[in-house]
Amino acid sequence: MKPVVVAYKTLPEDLRQRLDTHFAVTEFEGLSEENCKKYAQVLQKAQGIIGSGGKFDKQQLNLLPSLKVASTISAGYDQFDVEEMSARGIALMHTPDALTETVADLMMALVLSTARRVVDLAERTKAGKWRDSVDPSWYGIDVHHKTLGIIGMGRIGMALAQRAHGGFSMPVLYNARHRHEQAEQRFNAGYRDVDSLLAESDFVCITLPLNEQTHHLIGRDQLAKMKPSAILINAGRGPVVDEEALIDALKNHRIHAAGLDVFEHEPLPADSALLRLPNVVALPHVGSATHETRYDMAATAVENLITALTGKVERNCVNPQVIQ
Ligand SMILES: NC(=O)C1=CN([C@@H]2O[C@H](COP(=O)(O)OP(=O)(O)OC[C@H]3O[C@@H](n4cnc5c(N)ncnc54)[C@H](OP(=O)(O)O)[C@@H]3O)[C@@H](O)[C@H]2O)C=CC1
Ligand SMILES: O=CC(=O)O
């Protein structure tokens, strides 16, 4: 009998067929309370699950007593209680490499759109307000040759540094838990503690995972250390930044602008003050949202699930000790 697998996200047809050759697959969209009730029996039997979103705490894991492998279609895995999964012998697989370049592209888009006011000016133009040659109220600020600070010099941080250094002649600063020799050699990146990076950067770009150490790493005190002309970009996870403190800093022009792909609560509530601030570009968590990359992520997650349930795992496992 084939192992039971639940796909809690609709997969491209060819990938679904690939899963079908190995497993008895039940597919539905999202782990809502209603779906968890409706599919309770199959969830009980599932040895593998694949999808994105959701929250895998103890309560959710209790609905999955046969689970051996969870394959998330994402790089981040803060939605999973990894410690609890490891204690239960459940392997967690993720898709980091598939999206690195695409997320770095989006971060550059946020850098450019906040500094050059791309969204604001495009809206003014569409509204028929371009009647004469533009005056300084339409001007943005330069990106090239400005200092770009990266907090979190992992895969995405490196890809962003490459763009900033090679494409825009920007001096690069970075912070991470460790020194990254490659970043220093390839991009002439300078290591700084967080406070110095905040004080020296024209763009502060966050590419951090969410964990106990990074939650609200950027709060009121840290925002106060940034230059008033500086721009904050966050494509890591929303709760890394204290959103109330950020709103205050933006309202009071203690920093110049923010480009945000991630938020403390997603979807961002329609009444969020962030949506009413002219110096904010807010995107709906679309760092990896291109047709090519979303397909590659799903394909990677499918292979991750197959190798973890049927063969040897060589990469993309968050808690490899579980399968060794
Ligand atoms: N907006 C979007 O759509 C997307 C967002 N993401 C987010 O981006 C995050 C990063 O992805 P990726 O680059 O692949 O991950 P990596 O694991 O490659 O990089 C993470 C970096 O964060 C650093 N870091 C972790 N904890 C701390 C800390 N407490 N203080 C300082 N630095 C720390 C690590 O430091 P060190 O190198 O020293 O270990 C590392 O440099 C993901 O976890 C996810 O949350 C990912 C994909 C899409
Ligand atoms: O935020 C997206 C991810 O892949 O992580």
Short mmCIF file of C-alpha atoms and ligand atoms in Angstrom, two decimals:
data_model
loop_
_atom_site.label_atom_id
_atom_site.label_comp_id
_atom_site.label_asym_id
_atom_site.label_seq_id
_atom_site.Cartn_x
_atom_site.Cartn_y
_atom_site.Cartn_z
CA MET A 1 0.00 0.00 0.00
CA LYS A 2 1.26 3.48 -0.86
CA PRO A 3 2.00 5.84 2.04
CA VAL A 4 -0.74 8.43 2.64
CA VAL A 5 0.19 12.00 1.81
CA VAL A 6 -1.84 15.20 2.25
CA ALA A 7 -1.21 18.19 -0.03
CA TYR A 8 -2.74 21.22 1.70
CA LYS A 9 -2.03 23.39 -1.31
CA THR A 10 -3.07 22.79 -4.90
CA LEU A 11 -0.01 21.64 -6.83
CA PRO A 12 0.73 22.03 -10.57
CA GLU A 13 -0.75 19.02 -12.38
CA ASP A 14 2.59 17.44 -13.41
CA LEU A 15 3.91 17.67 -9.84
CA ARG A 16 0.70 16.21 -8.47
CA GLN A 17 1.11 13.29 -10.90
CA ARG A 18 4.68 12.77 -9.73
CA LEU A 19 3.45 12.54 -6.14
CA ASP A 20 0.69 10.14 -7.21
CA THR A 21 3.27 7.65 -8.51
CA HIS A 22 4.69 7.30 -4.99
CA PHE A 23 1.85 8.07 -2.62
CA ALA A 24 -1.89 7.97 -2.05
CA VAL A 25 -2.49 11.71 -2.21
CA THR A 26 -5.41 13.77 -0.89
CA GLU A 27 -5.28 17.39 -2.01
CA PHE A 28 -7.17 20.38 -0.62
CA GLU A 29 -6.55 24.10 -0.23
CA GLY A 30 -5.44 25.23 3.24
CA LEU A 31 -5.53 23.81 6.74
CA SER A 32 -8.58 25.77 7.87
CA GLU A 33 -10.51 24.48 10.87
CA GLU A 34 -13.21 23.35 8.47
CA ASN A 35 -10.73 21.39 6.30
CA CYS A 36 -9.07 19.83 9.35
CA LYS A 37 -12.50 18.54 10.44
CA LYS A 38 -13.52 17.42 6.95
CA TYR A 39 -10.24 15.57 6.32
CA ALA A 40 -9.62 14.43 9.91
CA GLN A 41 -9.42 10.75 8.95
CA VAL A 42 -6.87 11.20 6.18
CA LEU A 43 -4.85 13.60 8.37
CA GLN A 44 -4.74 10.86 11.03
CA LYS A 45 -3.16 8.48 8.53
CA ALA A 46 -0.89 10.95 6.71
CA GLN A 47 2.80 10.04 6.78
CA GLY A 48 3.68 13.07 4.70
CA ILE A 49 2.24 16.54 4.20
CA ILE A 50 3.15 19.18 1.67
CA GLY A 51 1.96 22.78 1.36
CA SER A 52 2.54 26.29 2.63
CA GLY A 53 1.16 28.50 5.38
CA GLY A 54 -0.65 27.14 8.40
CA LYS A 55 0.63 26.93 11.95
CA PHE A 56 2.13 23.66 13.12
CA ASP A 57 2.00 23.86 16.88
CA LYS A 58 1.40 20.95 19.26
CA GLN A 59 -2.36 21.14 18.72
CA GLN A 60 -2.05 20.88 14.94
CA LEU A 61 0.56 18.13 15.20
CA ASN A 62 -1.86 16.15 17.39
CA LEU A 63 -4.14 15.92 14.34
CA LEU A 64 -1.25 14.22 12.49
CA PRO A 65 -0.26 11.24 14.68
CA SER A 66 1.28 9.20 11.80
CA LEU A 67 3.34 12.07 10.36
CA LYS A 68 6.96 11.34 9.39
CA VAL A 69 7.76 14.21 7.01
CA ALA A 70 6.42 17.76 6.59
CA SER A 71 7.52 19.39 3.34
CA THR A 72 6.91 23.12 3.33
CA ILE A 73 6.85 25.09 0.07
CA SER A 74 8.81 27.94 1.63
CA ALA A 75 12.28 28.83 2.84
CA GLY A 76 11.12 30.17 6.21
CA TYR A 77 9.81 27.66 8.72
CA ASP A 78 8.81 29.80 11.69
CA GLN A 79 5.27 28.43 11.39
CA PHE A 80 6.56 25.05 12.62
CA ASP A 81 7.37 24.05 16.20
CA VAL A 82 10.61 22.37 15.13
CA GLU A 83 11.57 21.25 18.62
CA GLU A 84 8.26 19.48 19.08
CA MET A 85 8.50 17.92 15.60
CA SER A 86 11.99 16.63 16.31
CA ALA A 87 10.82 15.18 19.61
CA ARG A 88 8.07 13.36 17.70
CA GLY A 89 10.54 12.15 15.03
CA ILE A 90 9.01 14.28 12.25
CA ALA A 91 11.44 15.58 9.61
CA LEU A 92 10.90 19.12 8.32
CA MET A 93 11.93 19.86 4.72
CA HIS A 94 12.03 23.35 3.12
CA THR A 95 12.87 25.04 -0.21
CA PRO A 96 15.56 27.67 0.41
CA ASP A 97 17.64 27.74 -2.77
CA ALA A 98 14.74 27.84 -5.24
CA LEU A 99 13.76 31.40 -4.32
CA THR A 100 16.94 33.21 -3.32
CA GLU A 101 17.52 35.27 -6.46
CA THR A 102 13.83 36.12 -6.88
CA VAL A 103 13.53 37.46 -3.33
CA ALA A 104 16.71 39.51 -3.78
CA ASP A 105 15.18 40.97 -6.98
CA LEU A 106 12.11 42.01 -5.02
CA MET A 107 14.22 43.60 -2.32
CA MET A 108 15.99 45.71 -4.95
CA ALA A 109 12.55 46.62 -6.29
CA LEU A 110 11.62 47.85 -2.80
CA VAL A 111 14.87 49.80 -2.54
CA LEU A 112 14.22 51.47 -5.90
CA SER A 113 10.51 52.06 -5.45
CA THR A 114 10.88 53.68 -2.02
CA ALA A 115 13.88 55.84 -2.96
CA ARG A 116 12.57 56.86 -6.39
CA ARG A 117 8.92 56.93 -5.25
CA VAL A 118 7.92 54.72 -8.16
CA VAL A 119 4.46 53.81 -6.84
CA ASP A 120 3.56 57.30 -5.64
CA LEU A 121 4.70 58.96 -8.89
CA ALA A 122 3.04 56.36 -11.11
CA GLU A 123 -0.24 56.99 -9.25
CA ARG A 124 0.14 60.77 -9.66
CA THR A 125 0.80 60.29 -13.38
CA LYS A 126 -2.21 58.01 -13.82
CA ALA A 127 -4.33 60.54 -11.98
CA GLY A 128 -3.49 63.10 -14.69
CA LYS A 129 -1.38 65.28 -12.38
CA TRP A 130 1.60 65.47 -14.77
CA ARG A 131 0.85 68.72 -16.52
CA ASP A 132 4.21 70.48 -16.62
CA SER A 133 7.84 69.56 -16.08
CA VAL A 134 8.03 68.08 -12.59
CA ASP A 135 9.06 70.24 -9.62
CA PRO A 136 11.04 69.10 -6.55
CA SER A 137 7.86 67.73 -4.92
CA TRP A 138 8.19 64.85 -7.40
CA TYR A 139 11.87 64.13 -6.74
CA GLY A 140 13.22 61.01 -5.12
CA ILE A 141 16.65 60.22 -3.71
CA ASP A 142 19.58 58.44 -5.34
CA VAL A 143 20.20 54.74 -4.85
CA HIS A 144 23.56 54.24 -6.59
CA HIS A 145 26.65 54.74 -4.42
CA LYS A 146 24.55 54.90 -1.23
CA THR A 147 25.39 52.51 1.63
CA LEU A 148 23.27 49.38 1.86
CA GLY A 149 23.20 47.51 5.17
CA ILE A 150 22.02 43.91 5.27
CA ILE A 151 20.88 42.29 8.51
CA GLY A 152 21.00 38.53 7.85
CA MET A 153 23.82 37.66 5.43
CA GLY A 154 22.53 34.24 4.37
CA ARG A 155 21.45 33.13 0.91
CA ILE A 156 19.15 36.09 0.22
CA GLY A 157 21.49 38.56 1.89
CA MET A 158 24.34 37.44 -0.37
CA ALA A 159 22.18 37.73 -3.51
CA LEU A 160 21.12 41.22 -2.45
CA ALA A 161 24.73 42.22 -1.76
CA GLN A 162 25.68 41.05 -5.24
CA ARG A 163 23.03 43.29 -6.81
CA ALA A 164 23.88 46.31 -4.67
CA HIS A 165 27.66 45.98 -5.10
CA GLY A 166 27.83 44.89 -8.74
CA GLY A 167 24.76 46.65 -10.13
CA PHE A 168 24.51 49.87 -8.16
CA SER A 169 28.08 50.51 -6.91
CA MET A 170 26.81 50.59 -3.34
CA PRO A 171 29.11 50.07 -0.37
CA VAL A 172 27.70 47.07 1.52
CA LEU A 173 27.60 46.58 5.31
CA TYR A 174 26.23 43.47 6.98
CA ASN A 175 25.34 41.84 10.25
CA ALA A 176 24.85 38.14 10.93
CA ARG A 177 25.68 35.77 13.75
CA HIS A 178 28.98 34.93 12.05
CA ARG A 179 31.47 36.75 9.85
CA HIS A 180 31.05 35.86 6.16
CA GLU A 181 34.42 35.84 4.44
CA GLN A 182 32.84 35.32 1.03
CA ALA A 183 30.72 38.46 1.39
CA GLU A 184 33.76 40.43 2.51
CA GLN A 185 35.87 39.18 -0.41
CA ARG A 186 33.28 39.22 -3.20
CA PHE A 187 31.40 42.39 -2.29
CA ASN A 188 33.88 44.16 -0.07
CA ALA A 189 31.16 43.98 2.57
CA GLY A 190 32.00 45.37 6.00
CA TYR A 191 30.85 43.55 9.14
CA ARG A 192 29.12 45.78 11.70
CA ASP A 193 27.25 45.23 14.94
CA VAL A 194 23.56 46.03 14.49
CA ASP A 195 23.74 49.50 16.03
CA SER A 196 26.65 50.62 13.82
CA LEU A 197 24.98 49.18 10.73
CA LEU A 198 21.80 51.12 11.54
CA ALA A 199 23.72 54.35 12.06
CA GLU A 200 25.82 54.10 8.90
CA SER A 201 23.37 52.71 6.31
CA ASP A 202 21.22 54.62 3.84
CA PHE A 203 19.18 51.47 3.26
CA VAL A 204 18.70 48.94 6.06
CA CYS A 205 17.59 45.64 4.53
CA ILE A 206 16.28 42.84 6.71
CA THR A 207 16.62 39.27 5.44
CA LEU A 208 16.39 37.53 8.80
CA PRO A 209 14.41 34.46 9.76
CA LEU A 210 11.95 34.85 12.65
CA ASN A 211 13.10 33.19 15.84
CA GLU A 212 13.31 34.05 19.54
CA GLN A 213 16.47 36.10 19.00
CA THR A 214 15.17 38.08 16.02
CA HIS A 215 11.64 38.89 17.28
CA HIS A 216 11.43 42.72 17.52
CA LEU A 217 15.17 42.96 16.93
CA ILE A 218 14.36 46.30 15.33
CA GLY A 219 12.37 48.33 17.85
CA ARG A 220 12.03 51.99 18.85
CA ASP A 221 15.64 52.30 20.08
CA GLN A 222 17.06 50.73 16.94
CA LEU A 223 14.92 52.87 14.60
CA ALA A 224 16.14 55.94 16.50
CA LYS A 225 19.70 54.99 15.54
CA MET A 226 18.94 55.17 11.79
CA LYS A 227 19.65 58.31 9.78
CA PRO A 228 16.53 60.46 9.23
CA SER A 229 17.24 60.09 5.50
CA ALA A 230 17.45 56.27 5.69
CA ILE A 231 15.00 53.72 4.31
CA LEU A 232 14.05 50.42 5.97
CA ILE A 233 13.36 47.38 3.79
CA ASN A 234 11.94 44.21 5.34
CA ALA A 235 11.48 41.00 3.37
CA GLY A 236 12.50 38.63 6.18
CA ARG A 237 9.57 38.29 8.57
CA GLY A 238 7.22 41.00 9.87
CA PRO A 239 7.69 40.43 13.61
CA VAL A 240 11.44 41.09 13.32
CA VAL A 241 10.38 44.76 13.32
CA ASP A 242 8.19 46.29 16.03
CA GLU A 243 5.46 47.59 13.71
CA GLU A 244 4.03 50.17 16.13
CA ALA A 245 7.48 51.66 16.58
CA LEU A 246 7.99 51.66 12.81
CA ILE A 247 4.69 53.48 12.22
CA ASP A 248 5.70 56.15 14.74
CA ALA A 249 9.13 56.56 13.14
CA LEU A 250 7.57 56.93 9.68
CA LYS A 251 4.82 59.31 10.84
CA ASN A 252 7.31 61.52 12.63
CA HIS A 253 9.83 61.39 9.75
CA ARG A 254 12.47 59.95 12.04
CA ILE A 255 13.24 57.70 9.08
CA HIS A 256 12.58 58.58 5.44
CA ALA A 257 10.55 55.61 4.19
CA ALA A 258 9.92 51.87 4.40
CA GLY A 259 9.53 49.12 1.81
CA LEU A 260 7.76 46.14 3.34
CA ASP A 261 6.92 42.71 1.99
CA VAL A 262 6.18 41.17 5.39
CA PHE A 263 4.13 42.29 8.40
CA GLU A 264 3.40 41.38 11.99
CA HIS A 265 -0.08 40.21 10.97
CA GLU A 266 -0.68 38.85 7.49
CA PRO A 267 -2.72 39.62 5.49
CA LEU A 268 -2.06 43.20 6.63
CA PRO A 269 -5.35 44.49 8.10
CA ALA A 270 -7.03 47.02 5.80
CA ASP A 271 -7.10 49.56 8.64
CA SER A 272 -3.32 49.39 9.25
CA ALA A 273 -1.77 52.85 9.57
CA LEU A 274 0.99 51.61 7.24
CA LEU A 275 -1.45 51.70 4.33
CA ARG A 276 -2.15 55.39 4.88
CA LEU A 277 1.46 56.54 5.04
CA PRO A 278 2.77 58.08 1.79
CA ASN A 279 6.33 57.04 2.62
CA VAL A 280 5.51 53.31 2.68
CA VAL A 281 5.54 50.79 -0.14
CA ALA A 282 3.65 47.75 1.14
CA LEU A 283 3.52 44.47 -0.77
CA PRO A 284 1.45 41.36 0.02
CA HIS A 285 4.34 38.98 0.90
CA VAL A 286 5.37 38.33 -2.69
CA GLY A 287 9.13 37.91 -2.37
CA SER A 288 9.09 34.61 -4.23
CA ALA A 289 5.88 35.16 -6.20
CA THR A 290 6.90 34.66 -9.82
CA HIS A 291 5.51 31.85 -11.96
CA GLU A 292 8.97 30.32 -12.42
CA THR A 293 10.03 30.46 -8.80
CA ARG A 294 6.73 29.31 -7.30
CA TYR A 295 6.87 26.31 -9.67
CA ASP A 296 10.49 25.57 -8.71
CA MET A 297 9.60 25.79 -5.03
CA ALA A 298 6.71 23.35 -5.44
CA ALA A 299 8.92 21.00 -7.48
CA THR A 300 11.64 21.14 -4.82
CA ALA A 301 9.09 20.46 -2.08
CA VAL A 302 7.76 17.44 -3.98
CA GLU A 303 11.28 16.02 -4.40
CA ASN A 304 12.00 16.80 -0.74
CA LEU A 305 8.96 14.79 0.31
CA ILE A 306 9.79 11.86 -1.96
CA THR A 307 13.42 11.63 -0.83
CA ALA A 308 12.55 12.05 2.83
CA LEU A 309 9.80 9.42 2.78
CA THR A 310 11.43 6.96 0.41
CA GLY A 311 15.15 7.52 0.24
CA LYS A 312 18.16 9.35 1.58
CA VAL A 313 17.98 13.02 2.45
CA GLU A 314 21.00 15.03 1.39
CA ARG A 315 19.74 18.61 1.65
CA ASN A 316 16.87 20.90 2.59
CA CYS A 317 16.20 19.23 5.93
CA VAL A 318 15.79 21.58 8.90
CA ASN A 319 16.22 18.84 11.54
CA PRO A 320 18.39 16.16 9.86
CA GLN A 321 19.09 14.45 13.18
CA VAL A 322 15.58 13.00 12.94
CA ILE A 323 16.42 10.88 9.89
CA GLN A 324 20.03 9.95 10.60
N1 LIG B 1 9.48 37.77 1.70
C1 LIG B 1 9.49 36.55 1.22
O1 LIG B 1 8.68 36.19 0.37
C2 LIG B 1 10.52 35.61 1.70
C3 LIG B 1 11.07 35.73 2.94
N2 LIG B 1 12.03 34.85 3.37
C4 LIG B 1 12.59 35.05 4.69
O2 LIG B 1 13.97 35.27 4.55
C5 LIG B 1 14.64 34.53 5.57
C6 LIG B 1 16.08 34.31 5.18
O3 LIG B 1 16.18 33.39 4.12
P1 LIG B 1 17.62 32.84 3.65
O4 LIG B 1 18.51 33.97 3.31
O5 LIG B 1 17.37 31.77 2.67
O6 LIG B 1 18.10 32.21 5.05
P2 LIG B 1 19.57 31.87 5.54
O7 LIG B 1 19.40 30.87 6.62
O8 LIG B 1 20.44 31.54 4.39
O9 LIG B 1 20.09 33.25 6.16
C7 LIG B 1 19.65 33.75 7.37
C8 LIG B 1 20.65 34.77 7.87
O10 LIG B 1 20.13 35.34 9.08
C9 LIG B 1 21.17 35.36 10.03
N3 LIG B 1 20.63 35.30 11.39
C10 LIG B 1 19.81 34.36 11.93
N4 LIG B 1 19.54 34.68 13.21
C11 LIG B 1 20.22 35.83 13.46
C12 LIG B 1 20.35 36.67 14.60
N5 LIG B 1 19.75 36.37 15.74
N6 LIG B 1 21.11 37.79 14.50
C13 LIG B 1 21.74 38.09 13.33
N7 LIG B 1 21.63 37.33 12.22
C14 LIG B 1 20.91 36.22 12.29
C15 LIG B 1 22.02 34.15 9.73
O11 LIG B 1 23.28 34.37 10.32
P3 LIG B 1 24.54 33.38 10.12
O12 LIG B 1 24.84 33.44 8.65
O13 LIG B 1 25.61 33.99 10.92
O14 LIG B 1 24.09 32.03 10.56
C16 LIG B 1 22.01 34.19 8.21
O15 LIG B 1 23.01 35.05 7.75
C17 LIG B 1 13.79 33.26 5.70
O16 LIG B 1 13.99 32.64 6.93
C18 LIG B 1 12.40 33.83 5.58
O17 LIG B 1 11.93 34.26 6.84
C19 LIG B 1 12.44 33.81 2.59
C20 LIG B 1 11.92 33.63 1.35
C21 LIG B 1 10.87 34.49 0.81
O1 LIG B 2 8.24 33.87 2.93
C1 LIG B 2 8.41 32.96 2.18
C2 LIG B 2 9.29 31.87 2.40
O2 LIG B 2 9.51 31.09 1.46
O3 LIG B 2 9.79 31.74 3.53
#
